[in-house]
């Protein structure tokens, strides 16, 4: 379980906006945002993984 009180301000805002528009975010989704912010993955990596997960493209 991710401690949401320790998230960076940018991630907190992204989570708040996403949850307001789309519903609750999973820990997996928040972890992806954190890894992206740290530079561990790129947007292309995220898109590629989502395509594989959902069989698109």
Short mmCIF file of C-alpha atoms in Angstrom, two decimals:
data_model
loop_
_atom_site.label_atom_id
_atom_site.label_comp_id
_atom_site.label_asym_id
_atom_site.label_seq_id
_atom_site.Cartn_x
_atom_site.Cartn_y
_atom_site.Cartn_z
CA UNK A 1 0.00 0.00 0.00
CA UNK A 2 1.40 3.37 -1.00
CA UNK A 3 1.51 6.08 1.67
CA UNK A 4 -0.16 8.91 -0.21
CA UNK A 5 0.98 11.48 2.35
CA UNK A 6 4.58 10.99 1.19
CA UNK A 7 3.96 11.59 -2.52
CA UNK A 8 5.54 14.58 -4.24
CA UNK A 9 3.25 17.58 -4.85
CA UNK A 10 3.18 16.85 -8.60
CA UNK A 11 2.13 13.23 -8.08
CA UNK A 12 -0.45 14.23 -5.44
CA UNK A 13 -2.00 16.68 -7.89
CA UNK A 14 -2.00 14.15 -10.74
CA UNK A 15 -3.68 11.56 -8.50
CA UNK A 16 -6.26 14.06 -7.24
CA UNK A 17 -7.21 15.23 -10.73
CA UNK A 18 -7.32 11.70 -12.15
CA UNK A 19 -9.43 10.42 -9.27
CA UNK A 20 -11.83 13.36 -9.55
CA UNK A 21 -12.36 12.63 -13.25
CA UNK A 22 -12.01 8.84 -13.47
CA UNK A 23 -12.31 7.26 -10.03
CA UNK A 24 -9.80 5.73 -7.65
CA UNK A 25 -6.25 5.05 -8.89
CA UNK A 26 -4.59 1.76 -8.04
CA UNK A 27 -1.22 1.50 -6.33
CA UNK A 28 0.13 0.10 -9.61
CA UNK A 29 -0.94 3.24 -11.47
CA UNK A 30 0.57 5.52 -8.82
CA UNK A 31 3.80 3.51 -8.90
CA UNK A 32 4.02 4.11 -12.65
CA UNK A 33 3.67 7.86 -12.07
CA UNK A 34 6.41 7.76 -9.43
CA UNK A 35 8.77 5.80 -11.69
CA UNK A 36 8.07 8.23 -14.55
CA UNK A 37 8.80 11.22 -12.31
CA UNK A 38 12.11 9.65 -11.21
CA UNK A 39 13.10 9.08 -14.85
CA UNK A 40 13.15 5.29 -14.47
CA UNK A 41 10.71 4.90 -17.36
CA UNK A 42 9.61 7.05 -20.28
CA UNK A 43 6.19 7.85 -21.68
CA UNK A 44 6.96 5.45 -24.53
CA UNK A 45 7.58 2.67 -21.98
CA UNK A 46 4.23 3.35 -20.32
CA UNK A 47 2.37 3.36 -23.65
CA UNK A 48 4.11 0.17 -24.80
CA UNK A 49 3.25 -1.62 -21.56
CA UNK A 50 -0.38 -0.51 -21.72
CA UNK A 51 -0.65 -1.72 -25.32
CA UNK A 52 0.72 -5.12 -24.28
CA UNK A 53 -1.56 -5.30 -21.25
CA UNK A 54 -4.72 -4.48 -23.18
CA UNK A 55 -3.79 -6.04 -26.53
CA UNK A 56 -3.94 -2.84 -28.53
CA UNK A 57 -1.81 -2.05 -31.55
#
